[in-house]
JSON list of C-alpha atoms in Angstrom, two decimals:
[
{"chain": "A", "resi": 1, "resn": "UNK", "atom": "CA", "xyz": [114.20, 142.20, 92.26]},
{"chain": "A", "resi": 2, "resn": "UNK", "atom": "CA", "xyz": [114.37, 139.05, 94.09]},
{"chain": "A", "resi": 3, "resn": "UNK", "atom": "CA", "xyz": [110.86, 138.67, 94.00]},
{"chain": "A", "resi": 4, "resn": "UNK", "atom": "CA", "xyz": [110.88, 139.13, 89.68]},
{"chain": "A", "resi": 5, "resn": "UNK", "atom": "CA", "xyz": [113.22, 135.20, 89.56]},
{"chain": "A", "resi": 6, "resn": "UNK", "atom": "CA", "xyz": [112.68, 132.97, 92.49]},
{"chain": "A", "resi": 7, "resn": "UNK", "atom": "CA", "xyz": [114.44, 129.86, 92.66]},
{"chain": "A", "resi": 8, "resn": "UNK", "atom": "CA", "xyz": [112.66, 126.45, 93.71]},
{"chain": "A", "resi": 9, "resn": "UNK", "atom": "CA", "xyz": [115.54, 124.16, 93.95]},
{"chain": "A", "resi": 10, "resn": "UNK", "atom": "CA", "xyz": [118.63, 124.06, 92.80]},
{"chain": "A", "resi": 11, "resn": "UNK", "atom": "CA", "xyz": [120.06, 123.58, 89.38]},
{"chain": "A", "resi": 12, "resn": "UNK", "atom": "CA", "xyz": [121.49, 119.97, 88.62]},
{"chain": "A", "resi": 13, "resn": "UNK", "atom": "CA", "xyz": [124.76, 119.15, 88.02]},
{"chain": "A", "resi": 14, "resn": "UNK", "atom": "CA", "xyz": [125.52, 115.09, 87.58]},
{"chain": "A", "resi": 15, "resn": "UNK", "atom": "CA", "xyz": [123.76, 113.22, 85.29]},
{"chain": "A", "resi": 16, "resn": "UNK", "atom": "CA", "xyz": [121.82, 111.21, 88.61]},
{"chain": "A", "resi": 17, "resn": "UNK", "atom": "CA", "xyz": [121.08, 115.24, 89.87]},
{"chain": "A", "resi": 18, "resn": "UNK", "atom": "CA", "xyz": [119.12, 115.45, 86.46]},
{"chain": "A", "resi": 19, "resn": "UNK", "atom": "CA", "xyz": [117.45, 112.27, 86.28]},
{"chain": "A", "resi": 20, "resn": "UNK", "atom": "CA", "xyz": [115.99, 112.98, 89.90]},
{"chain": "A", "resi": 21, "resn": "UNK", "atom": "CA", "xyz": [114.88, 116.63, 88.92]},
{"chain": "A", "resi": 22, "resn": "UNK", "atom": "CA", "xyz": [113.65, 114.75, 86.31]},
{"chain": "A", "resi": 23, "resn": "UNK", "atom": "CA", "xyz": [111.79, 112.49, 88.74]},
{"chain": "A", "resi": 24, "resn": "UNK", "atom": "CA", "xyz": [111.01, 115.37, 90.94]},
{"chain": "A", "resi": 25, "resn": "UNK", "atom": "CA", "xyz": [108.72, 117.29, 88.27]},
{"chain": "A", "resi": 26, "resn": "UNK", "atom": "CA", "xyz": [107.23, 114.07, 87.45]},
{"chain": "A", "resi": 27, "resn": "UNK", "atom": "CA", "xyz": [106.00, 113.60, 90.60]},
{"chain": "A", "resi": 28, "resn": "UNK", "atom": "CA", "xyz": [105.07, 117.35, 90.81]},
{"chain": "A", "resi": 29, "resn": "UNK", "atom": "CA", "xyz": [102.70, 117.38, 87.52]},
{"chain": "A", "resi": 30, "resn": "UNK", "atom": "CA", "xyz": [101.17, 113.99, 88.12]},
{"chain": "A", "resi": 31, "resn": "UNK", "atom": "CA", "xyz": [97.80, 113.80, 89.81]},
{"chain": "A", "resi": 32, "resn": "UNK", "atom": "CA", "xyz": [97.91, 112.38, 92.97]},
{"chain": "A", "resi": 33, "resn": "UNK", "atom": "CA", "xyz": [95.61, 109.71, 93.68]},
{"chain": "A", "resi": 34, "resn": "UNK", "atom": "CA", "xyz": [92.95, 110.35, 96.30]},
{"chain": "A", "resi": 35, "resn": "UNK", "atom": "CA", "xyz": [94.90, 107.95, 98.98]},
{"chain": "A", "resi": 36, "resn": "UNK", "atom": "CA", "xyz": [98.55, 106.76, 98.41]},
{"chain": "A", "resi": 37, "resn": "UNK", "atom": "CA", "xyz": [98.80, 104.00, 100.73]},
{"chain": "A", "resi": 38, "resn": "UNK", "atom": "CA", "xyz": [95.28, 101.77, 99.51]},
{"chain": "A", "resi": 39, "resn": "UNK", "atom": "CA", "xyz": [94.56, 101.40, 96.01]},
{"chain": "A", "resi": 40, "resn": "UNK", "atom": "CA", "xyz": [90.54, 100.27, 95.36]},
{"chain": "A", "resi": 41, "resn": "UNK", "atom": "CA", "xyz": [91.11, 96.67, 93.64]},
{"chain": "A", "resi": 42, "resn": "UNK", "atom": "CA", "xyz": [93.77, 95.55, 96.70]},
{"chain": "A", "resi": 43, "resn": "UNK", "atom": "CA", "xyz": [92.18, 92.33, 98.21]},
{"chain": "A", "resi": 44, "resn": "UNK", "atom": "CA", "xyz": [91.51, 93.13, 102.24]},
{"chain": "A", "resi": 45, "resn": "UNK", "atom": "CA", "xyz": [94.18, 89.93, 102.89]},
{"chain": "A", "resi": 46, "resn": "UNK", "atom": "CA", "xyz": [97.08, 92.54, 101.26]},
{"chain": "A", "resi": 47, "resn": "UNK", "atom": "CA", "xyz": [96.74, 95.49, 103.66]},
{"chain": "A", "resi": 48, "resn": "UNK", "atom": "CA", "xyz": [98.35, 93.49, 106.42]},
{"chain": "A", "resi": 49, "resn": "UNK", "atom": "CA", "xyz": [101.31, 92.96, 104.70]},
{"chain": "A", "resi": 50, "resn": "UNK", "atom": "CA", "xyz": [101.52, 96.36, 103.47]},
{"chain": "A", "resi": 51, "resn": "UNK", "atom": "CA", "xyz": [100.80, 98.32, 106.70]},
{"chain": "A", "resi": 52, "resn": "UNK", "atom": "CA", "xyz": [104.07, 95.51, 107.35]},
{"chain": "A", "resi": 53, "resn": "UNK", "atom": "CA", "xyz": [106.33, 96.46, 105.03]},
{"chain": "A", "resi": 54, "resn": "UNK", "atom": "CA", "xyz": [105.28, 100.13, 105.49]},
{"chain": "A", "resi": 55, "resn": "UNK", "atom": "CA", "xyz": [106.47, 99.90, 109.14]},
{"chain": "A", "resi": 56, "resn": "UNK", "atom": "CA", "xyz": [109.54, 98.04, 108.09]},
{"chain": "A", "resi": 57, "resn": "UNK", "atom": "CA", "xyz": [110.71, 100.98, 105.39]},
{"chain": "A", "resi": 58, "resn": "UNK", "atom": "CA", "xyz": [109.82, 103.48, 108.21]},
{"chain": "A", "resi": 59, "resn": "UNK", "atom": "CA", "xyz": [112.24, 101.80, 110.21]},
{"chain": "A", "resi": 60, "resn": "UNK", "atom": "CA", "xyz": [115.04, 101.82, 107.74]},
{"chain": "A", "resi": 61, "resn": "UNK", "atom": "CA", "xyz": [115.03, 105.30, 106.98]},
{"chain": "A", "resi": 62, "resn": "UNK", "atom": "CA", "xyz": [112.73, 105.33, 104.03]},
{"chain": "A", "resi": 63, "resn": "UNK", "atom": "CA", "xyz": [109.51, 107.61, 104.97]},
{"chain": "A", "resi": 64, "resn": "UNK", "atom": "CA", "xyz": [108.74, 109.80, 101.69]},
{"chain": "A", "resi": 65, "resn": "UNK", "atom": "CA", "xyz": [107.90, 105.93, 99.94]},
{"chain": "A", "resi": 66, "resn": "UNK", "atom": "CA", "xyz": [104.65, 104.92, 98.09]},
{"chain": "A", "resi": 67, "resn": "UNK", "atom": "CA", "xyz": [104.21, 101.31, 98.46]},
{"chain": "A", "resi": 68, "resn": "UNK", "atom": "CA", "xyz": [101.81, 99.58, 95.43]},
{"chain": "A", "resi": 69, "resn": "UNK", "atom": "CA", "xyz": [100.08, 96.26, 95.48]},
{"chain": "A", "resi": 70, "resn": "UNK", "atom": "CA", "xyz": [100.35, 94.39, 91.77]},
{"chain": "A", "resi": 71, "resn": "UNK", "atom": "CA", "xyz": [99.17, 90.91, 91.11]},
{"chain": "A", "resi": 72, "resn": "UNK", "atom": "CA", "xyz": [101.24, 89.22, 88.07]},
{"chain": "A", "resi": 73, "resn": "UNK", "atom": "CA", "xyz": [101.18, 86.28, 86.51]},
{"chain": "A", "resi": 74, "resn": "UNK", "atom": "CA", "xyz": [104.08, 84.78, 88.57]},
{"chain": "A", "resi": 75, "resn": "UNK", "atom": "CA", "xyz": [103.08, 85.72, 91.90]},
{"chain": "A", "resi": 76, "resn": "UNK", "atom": "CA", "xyz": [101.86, 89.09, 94.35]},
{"chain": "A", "resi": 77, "resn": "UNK", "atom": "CA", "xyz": [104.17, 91.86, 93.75]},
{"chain": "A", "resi": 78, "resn": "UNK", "atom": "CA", "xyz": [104.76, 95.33, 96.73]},
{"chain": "A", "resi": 79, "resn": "UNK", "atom": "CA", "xyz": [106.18, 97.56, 94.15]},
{"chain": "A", "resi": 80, "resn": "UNK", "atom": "CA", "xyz": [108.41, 100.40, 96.43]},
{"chain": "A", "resi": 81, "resn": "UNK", "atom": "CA", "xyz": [108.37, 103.87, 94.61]},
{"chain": "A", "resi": 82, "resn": "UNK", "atom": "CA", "xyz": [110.26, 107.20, 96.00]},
{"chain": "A", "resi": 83, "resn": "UNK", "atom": "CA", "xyz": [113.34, 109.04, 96.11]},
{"chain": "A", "resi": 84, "resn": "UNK", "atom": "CA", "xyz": [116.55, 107.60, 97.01]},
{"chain": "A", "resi": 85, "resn": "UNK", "atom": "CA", "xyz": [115.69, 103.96, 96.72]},
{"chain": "A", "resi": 86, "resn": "UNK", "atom": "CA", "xyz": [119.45, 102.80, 96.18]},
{"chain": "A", "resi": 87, "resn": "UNK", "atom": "CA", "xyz": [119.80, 102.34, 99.25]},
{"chain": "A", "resi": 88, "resn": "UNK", "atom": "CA", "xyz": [117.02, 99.83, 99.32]},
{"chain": "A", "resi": 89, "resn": "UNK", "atom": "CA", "xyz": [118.08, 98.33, 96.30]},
{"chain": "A", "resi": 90, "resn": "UNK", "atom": "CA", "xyz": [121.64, 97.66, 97.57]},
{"chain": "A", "resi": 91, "resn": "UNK", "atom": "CA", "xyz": [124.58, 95.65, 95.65]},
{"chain": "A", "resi": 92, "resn": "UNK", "atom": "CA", "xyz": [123.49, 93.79, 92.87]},
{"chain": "A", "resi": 93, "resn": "UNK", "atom": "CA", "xyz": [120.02, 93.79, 94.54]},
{"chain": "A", "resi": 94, "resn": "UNK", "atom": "CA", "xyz": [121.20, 91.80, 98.11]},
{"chain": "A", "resi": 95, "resn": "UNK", "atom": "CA", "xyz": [119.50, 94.47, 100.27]},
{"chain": "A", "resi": 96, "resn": "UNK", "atom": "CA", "xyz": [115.96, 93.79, 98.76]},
{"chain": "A", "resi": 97, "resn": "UNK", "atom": "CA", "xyz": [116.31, 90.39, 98.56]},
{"chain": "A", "resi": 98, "resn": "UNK", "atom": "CA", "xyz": [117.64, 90.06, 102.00]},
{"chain": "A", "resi": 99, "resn": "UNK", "atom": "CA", "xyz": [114.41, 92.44, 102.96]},
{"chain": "A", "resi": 100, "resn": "UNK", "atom": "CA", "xyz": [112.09, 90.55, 101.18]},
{"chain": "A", "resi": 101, "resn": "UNK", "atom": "CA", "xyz": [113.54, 87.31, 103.00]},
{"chain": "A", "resi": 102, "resn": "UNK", "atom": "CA", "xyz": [112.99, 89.37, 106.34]},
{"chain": "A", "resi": 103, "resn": "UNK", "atom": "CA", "xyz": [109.08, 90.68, 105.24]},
{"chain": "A", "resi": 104, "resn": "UNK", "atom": "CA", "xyz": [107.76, 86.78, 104.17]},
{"chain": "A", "resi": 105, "resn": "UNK", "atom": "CA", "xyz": [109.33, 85.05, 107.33]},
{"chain": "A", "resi": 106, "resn": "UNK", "atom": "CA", "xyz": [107.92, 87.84, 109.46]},
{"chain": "A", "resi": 107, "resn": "UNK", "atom": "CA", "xyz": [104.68, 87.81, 107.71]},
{"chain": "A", "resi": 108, "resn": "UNK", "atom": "CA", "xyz": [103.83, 84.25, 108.23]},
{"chain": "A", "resi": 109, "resn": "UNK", "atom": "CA", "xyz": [105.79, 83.62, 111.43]},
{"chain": "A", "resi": 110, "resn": "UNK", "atom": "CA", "xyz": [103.76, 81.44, 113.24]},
{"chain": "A", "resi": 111, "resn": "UNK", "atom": "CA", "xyz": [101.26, 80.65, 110.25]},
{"chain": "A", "resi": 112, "resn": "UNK", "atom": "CA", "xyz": [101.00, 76.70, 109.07]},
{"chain": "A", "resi": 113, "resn": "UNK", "atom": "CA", "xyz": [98.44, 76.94, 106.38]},
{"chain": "A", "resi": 114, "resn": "UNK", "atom": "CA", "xyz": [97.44, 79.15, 103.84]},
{"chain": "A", "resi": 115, "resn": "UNK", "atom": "CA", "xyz": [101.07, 81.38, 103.78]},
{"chain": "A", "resi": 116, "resn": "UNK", "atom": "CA", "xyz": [101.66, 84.44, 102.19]},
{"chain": "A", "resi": 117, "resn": "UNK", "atom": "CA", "xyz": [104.23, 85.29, 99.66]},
{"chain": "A", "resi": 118, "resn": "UNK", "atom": "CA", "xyz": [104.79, 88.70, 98.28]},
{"chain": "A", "resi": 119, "resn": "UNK", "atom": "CA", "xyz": [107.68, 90.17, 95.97]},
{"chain": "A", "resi": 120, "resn": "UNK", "atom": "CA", "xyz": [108.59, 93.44, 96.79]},
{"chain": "A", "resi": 121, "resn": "UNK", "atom": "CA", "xyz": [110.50, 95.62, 94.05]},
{"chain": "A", "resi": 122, "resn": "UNK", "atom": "CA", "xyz": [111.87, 98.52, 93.96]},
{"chain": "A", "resi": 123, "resn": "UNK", "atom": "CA", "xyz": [111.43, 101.12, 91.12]},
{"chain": "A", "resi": 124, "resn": "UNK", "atom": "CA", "xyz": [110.76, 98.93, 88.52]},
{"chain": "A", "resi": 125, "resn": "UNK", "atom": "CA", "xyz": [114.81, 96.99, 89.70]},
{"chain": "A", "resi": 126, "resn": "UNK", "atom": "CA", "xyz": [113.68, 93.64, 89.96]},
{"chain": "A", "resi": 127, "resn": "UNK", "atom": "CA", "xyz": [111.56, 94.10, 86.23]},
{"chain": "A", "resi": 128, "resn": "UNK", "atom": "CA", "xyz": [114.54, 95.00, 84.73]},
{"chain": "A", "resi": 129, "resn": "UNK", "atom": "CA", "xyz": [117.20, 92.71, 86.08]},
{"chain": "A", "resi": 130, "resn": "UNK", "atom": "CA", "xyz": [114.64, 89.58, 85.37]},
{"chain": "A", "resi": 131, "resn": "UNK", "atom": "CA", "xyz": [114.14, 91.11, 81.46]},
{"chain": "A", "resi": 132, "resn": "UNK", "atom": "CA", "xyz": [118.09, 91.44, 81.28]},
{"chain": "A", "resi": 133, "resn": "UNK", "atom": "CA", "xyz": [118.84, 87.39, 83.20]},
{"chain": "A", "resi": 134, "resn": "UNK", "atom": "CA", "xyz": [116.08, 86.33, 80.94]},
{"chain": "A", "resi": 135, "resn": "UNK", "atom": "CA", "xyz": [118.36, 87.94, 77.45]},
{"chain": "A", "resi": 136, "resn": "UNK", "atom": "CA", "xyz": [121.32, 85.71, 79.60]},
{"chain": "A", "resi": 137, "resn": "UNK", "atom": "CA", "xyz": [119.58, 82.56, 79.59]},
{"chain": "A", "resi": 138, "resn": "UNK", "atom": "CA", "xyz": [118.87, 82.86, 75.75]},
{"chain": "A", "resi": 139, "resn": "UNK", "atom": "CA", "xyz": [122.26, 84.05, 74.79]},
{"chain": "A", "resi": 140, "resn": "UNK", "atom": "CA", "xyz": [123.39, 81.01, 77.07]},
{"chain": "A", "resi": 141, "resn": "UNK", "atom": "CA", "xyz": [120.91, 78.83, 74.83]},
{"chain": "A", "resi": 142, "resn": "UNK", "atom": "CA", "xyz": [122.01, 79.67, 71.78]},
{"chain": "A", "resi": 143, "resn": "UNK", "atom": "CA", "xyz": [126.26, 79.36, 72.90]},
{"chain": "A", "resi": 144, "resn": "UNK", "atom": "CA", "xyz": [125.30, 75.61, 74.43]},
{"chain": "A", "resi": 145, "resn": "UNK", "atom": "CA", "xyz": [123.58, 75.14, 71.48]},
{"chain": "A", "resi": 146, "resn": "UNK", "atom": "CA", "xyz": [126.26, 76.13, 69.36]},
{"chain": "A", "resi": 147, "resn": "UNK", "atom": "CA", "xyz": [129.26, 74.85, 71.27]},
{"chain": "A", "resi": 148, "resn": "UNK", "atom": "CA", "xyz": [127.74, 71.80, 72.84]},
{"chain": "A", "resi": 149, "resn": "UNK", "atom": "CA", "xyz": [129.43, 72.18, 76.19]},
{"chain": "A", "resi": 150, "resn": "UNK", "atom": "CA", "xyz": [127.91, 73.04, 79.51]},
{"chain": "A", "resi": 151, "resn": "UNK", "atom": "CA", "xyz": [127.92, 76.79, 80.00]},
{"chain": "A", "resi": 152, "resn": "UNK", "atom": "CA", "xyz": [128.37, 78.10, 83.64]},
{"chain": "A", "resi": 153, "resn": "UNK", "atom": "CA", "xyz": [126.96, 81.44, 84.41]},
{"chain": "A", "resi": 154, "resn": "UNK", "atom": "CA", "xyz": [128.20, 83.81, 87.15]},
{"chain": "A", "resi": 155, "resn": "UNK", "atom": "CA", "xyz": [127.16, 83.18, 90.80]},
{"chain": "A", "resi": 156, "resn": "UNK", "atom": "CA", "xyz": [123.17, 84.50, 91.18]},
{"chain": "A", "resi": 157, "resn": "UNK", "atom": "CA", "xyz": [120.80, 84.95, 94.04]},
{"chain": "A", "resi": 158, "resn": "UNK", "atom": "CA", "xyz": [118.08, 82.56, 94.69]},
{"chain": "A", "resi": 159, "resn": "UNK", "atom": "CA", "xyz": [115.28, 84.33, 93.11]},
{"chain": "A", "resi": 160, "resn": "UNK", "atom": "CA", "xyz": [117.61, 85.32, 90.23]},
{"chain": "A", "resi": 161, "resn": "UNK", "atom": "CA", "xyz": [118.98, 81.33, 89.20]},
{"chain": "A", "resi": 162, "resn": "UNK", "atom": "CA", "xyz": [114.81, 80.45, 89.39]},
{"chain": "A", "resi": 163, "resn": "UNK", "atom": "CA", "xyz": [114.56, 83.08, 86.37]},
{"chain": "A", "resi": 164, "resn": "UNK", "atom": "CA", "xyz": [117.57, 81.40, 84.40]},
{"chain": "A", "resi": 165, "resn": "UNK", "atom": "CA", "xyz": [115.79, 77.95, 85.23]},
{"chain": "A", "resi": 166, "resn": "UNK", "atom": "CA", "xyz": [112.16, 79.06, 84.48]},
{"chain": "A", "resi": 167, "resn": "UNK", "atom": "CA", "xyz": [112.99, 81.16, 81.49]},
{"chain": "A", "resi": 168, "resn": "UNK", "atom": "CA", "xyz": [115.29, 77.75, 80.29]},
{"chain": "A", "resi": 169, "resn": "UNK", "atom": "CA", "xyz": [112.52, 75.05, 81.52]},
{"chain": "A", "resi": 170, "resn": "UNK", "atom": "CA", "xyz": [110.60, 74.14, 77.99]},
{"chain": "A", "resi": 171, "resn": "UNK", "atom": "CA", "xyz": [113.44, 74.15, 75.81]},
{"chain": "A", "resi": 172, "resn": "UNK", "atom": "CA", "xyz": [113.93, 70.56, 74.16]},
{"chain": "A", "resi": 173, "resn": "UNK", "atom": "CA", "xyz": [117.85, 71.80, 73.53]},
{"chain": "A", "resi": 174, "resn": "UNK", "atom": "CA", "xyz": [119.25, 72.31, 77.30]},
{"chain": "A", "resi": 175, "resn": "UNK", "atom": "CA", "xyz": [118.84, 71.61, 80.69]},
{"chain": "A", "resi": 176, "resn": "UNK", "atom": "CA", "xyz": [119.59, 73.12, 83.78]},
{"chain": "A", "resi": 177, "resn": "UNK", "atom": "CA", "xyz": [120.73, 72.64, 87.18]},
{"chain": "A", "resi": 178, "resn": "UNK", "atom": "CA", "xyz": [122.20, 74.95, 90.32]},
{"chain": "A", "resi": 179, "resn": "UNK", "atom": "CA", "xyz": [125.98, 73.74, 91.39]},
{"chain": "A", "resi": 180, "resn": "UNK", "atom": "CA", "xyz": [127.92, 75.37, 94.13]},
{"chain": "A", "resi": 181, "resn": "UNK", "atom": "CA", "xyz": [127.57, 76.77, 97.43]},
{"chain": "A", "resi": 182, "resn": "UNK", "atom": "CA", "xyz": [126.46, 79.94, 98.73]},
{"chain": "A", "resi": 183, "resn": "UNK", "atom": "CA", "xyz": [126.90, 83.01, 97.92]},
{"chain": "A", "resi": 184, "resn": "UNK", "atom": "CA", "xyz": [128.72, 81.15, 95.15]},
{"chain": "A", "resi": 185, "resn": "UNK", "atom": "CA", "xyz": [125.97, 79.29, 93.53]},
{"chain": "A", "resi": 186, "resn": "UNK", "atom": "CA", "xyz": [125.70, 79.13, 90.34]},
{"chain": "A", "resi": 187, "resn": "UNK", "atom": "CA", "xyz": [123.48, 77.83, 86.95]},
{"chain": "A", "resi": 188, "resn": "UNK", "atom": "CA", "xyz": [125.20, 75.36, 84.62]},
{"chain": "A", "resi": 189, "resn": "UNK", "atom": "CA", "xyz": [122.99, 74.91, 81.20]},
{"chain": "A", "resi": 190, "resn": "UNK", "atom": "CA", "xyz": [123.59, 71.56, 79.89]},
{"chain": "A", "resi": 191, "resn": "UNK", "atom": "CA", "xyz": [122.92, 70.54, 76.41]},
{"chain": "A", "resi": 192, "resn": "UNK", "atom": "CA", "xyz": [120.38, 67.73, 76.10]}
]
């Protein structure tokens, strides 16, 4: 009788359990492409720094990881894709900005001219947090606006305050700047 219902995996019970067996079947109907690791259009000067990065998620714990070169607009992009990427996501995003710190000083230790820059994200987290700092900076527009007062936001990594100042930069209303020290640094918008 056992034979009539087998069971692949068990059922889920939290709403994370179901998004992952969510995941999970995605990843189980979806063709695979022919290699994982080296997608046609990647420029020879990427697989370096992916076969780096690759080592470096090894290392951490992280082996069941596809790893995909994008170009954008704004710069070279390592997007990380796989299960249990919280970990690499950390607290408000500090572990994978502290690893892509890590990955770019490694990458062009030693290298005066012509250095390398990649962003690495991780399921899409970076994507998302710049969409939601870039709703910030126009909510914080429109309240400088409004009020005519210099609006402080909350304390932001690096990478994040250079969204608030880029999304912030061509507006004839405000101006920014970056006050405090680290880790409690801040952007001010300043009405014009």
């Amino acid at each position: 009788m056992d034979d009539e219902f087998p069971i692949d995996e068990p059922q889920p019970h939290g709403i994370q359990d179901r998004a992952t067996s969510r995941a999970q079947r995605r990843r189980r109907t979806e063709p695979r492409p022919e290699s994982s690791h080296v997608k046609p259009d990647e420029p020879e000067s990427v697989k370096p720094a992916r076969a780096l990065l690759e080592q470096i998620l090894q290392k951490m714990g992280l082996t069941h990881v596809e790893v995909t070169y994008l170009p954008r607009s704004e710069g070279e992009y390592f997007e990380v894709t796989g299960p249990d990427l919280a970990t690499l996501i950390g607290r408000h995003g500090n572990t994978l900005e502290a690893l892509n710190l890590v990955f770019n000083n490694i990458l062009n230790l030693g290298v005066r001219n012509n250095r390398k820059y990649f962003t690495i994200d991780a399921e899409g987290y970076r994507a998302r947090r710049a969409d939601h700092l870039k709703n910030i900076a126009l909510v914080t527009l429109e309240r400088c606006i409004r009020e005519k007062k210099p609006q402080a936001l909350d304390p932001m990594l690096p990478s994040e305050r250079k969204i608030i100042h880029l999304a912030l930069a061509e507006s004839p209303y405000v101006r920014t700047e970056s006050e405090g020290v680290e880790p409690e640094r801040h952007v001010v918008v300043h009405p014009r």
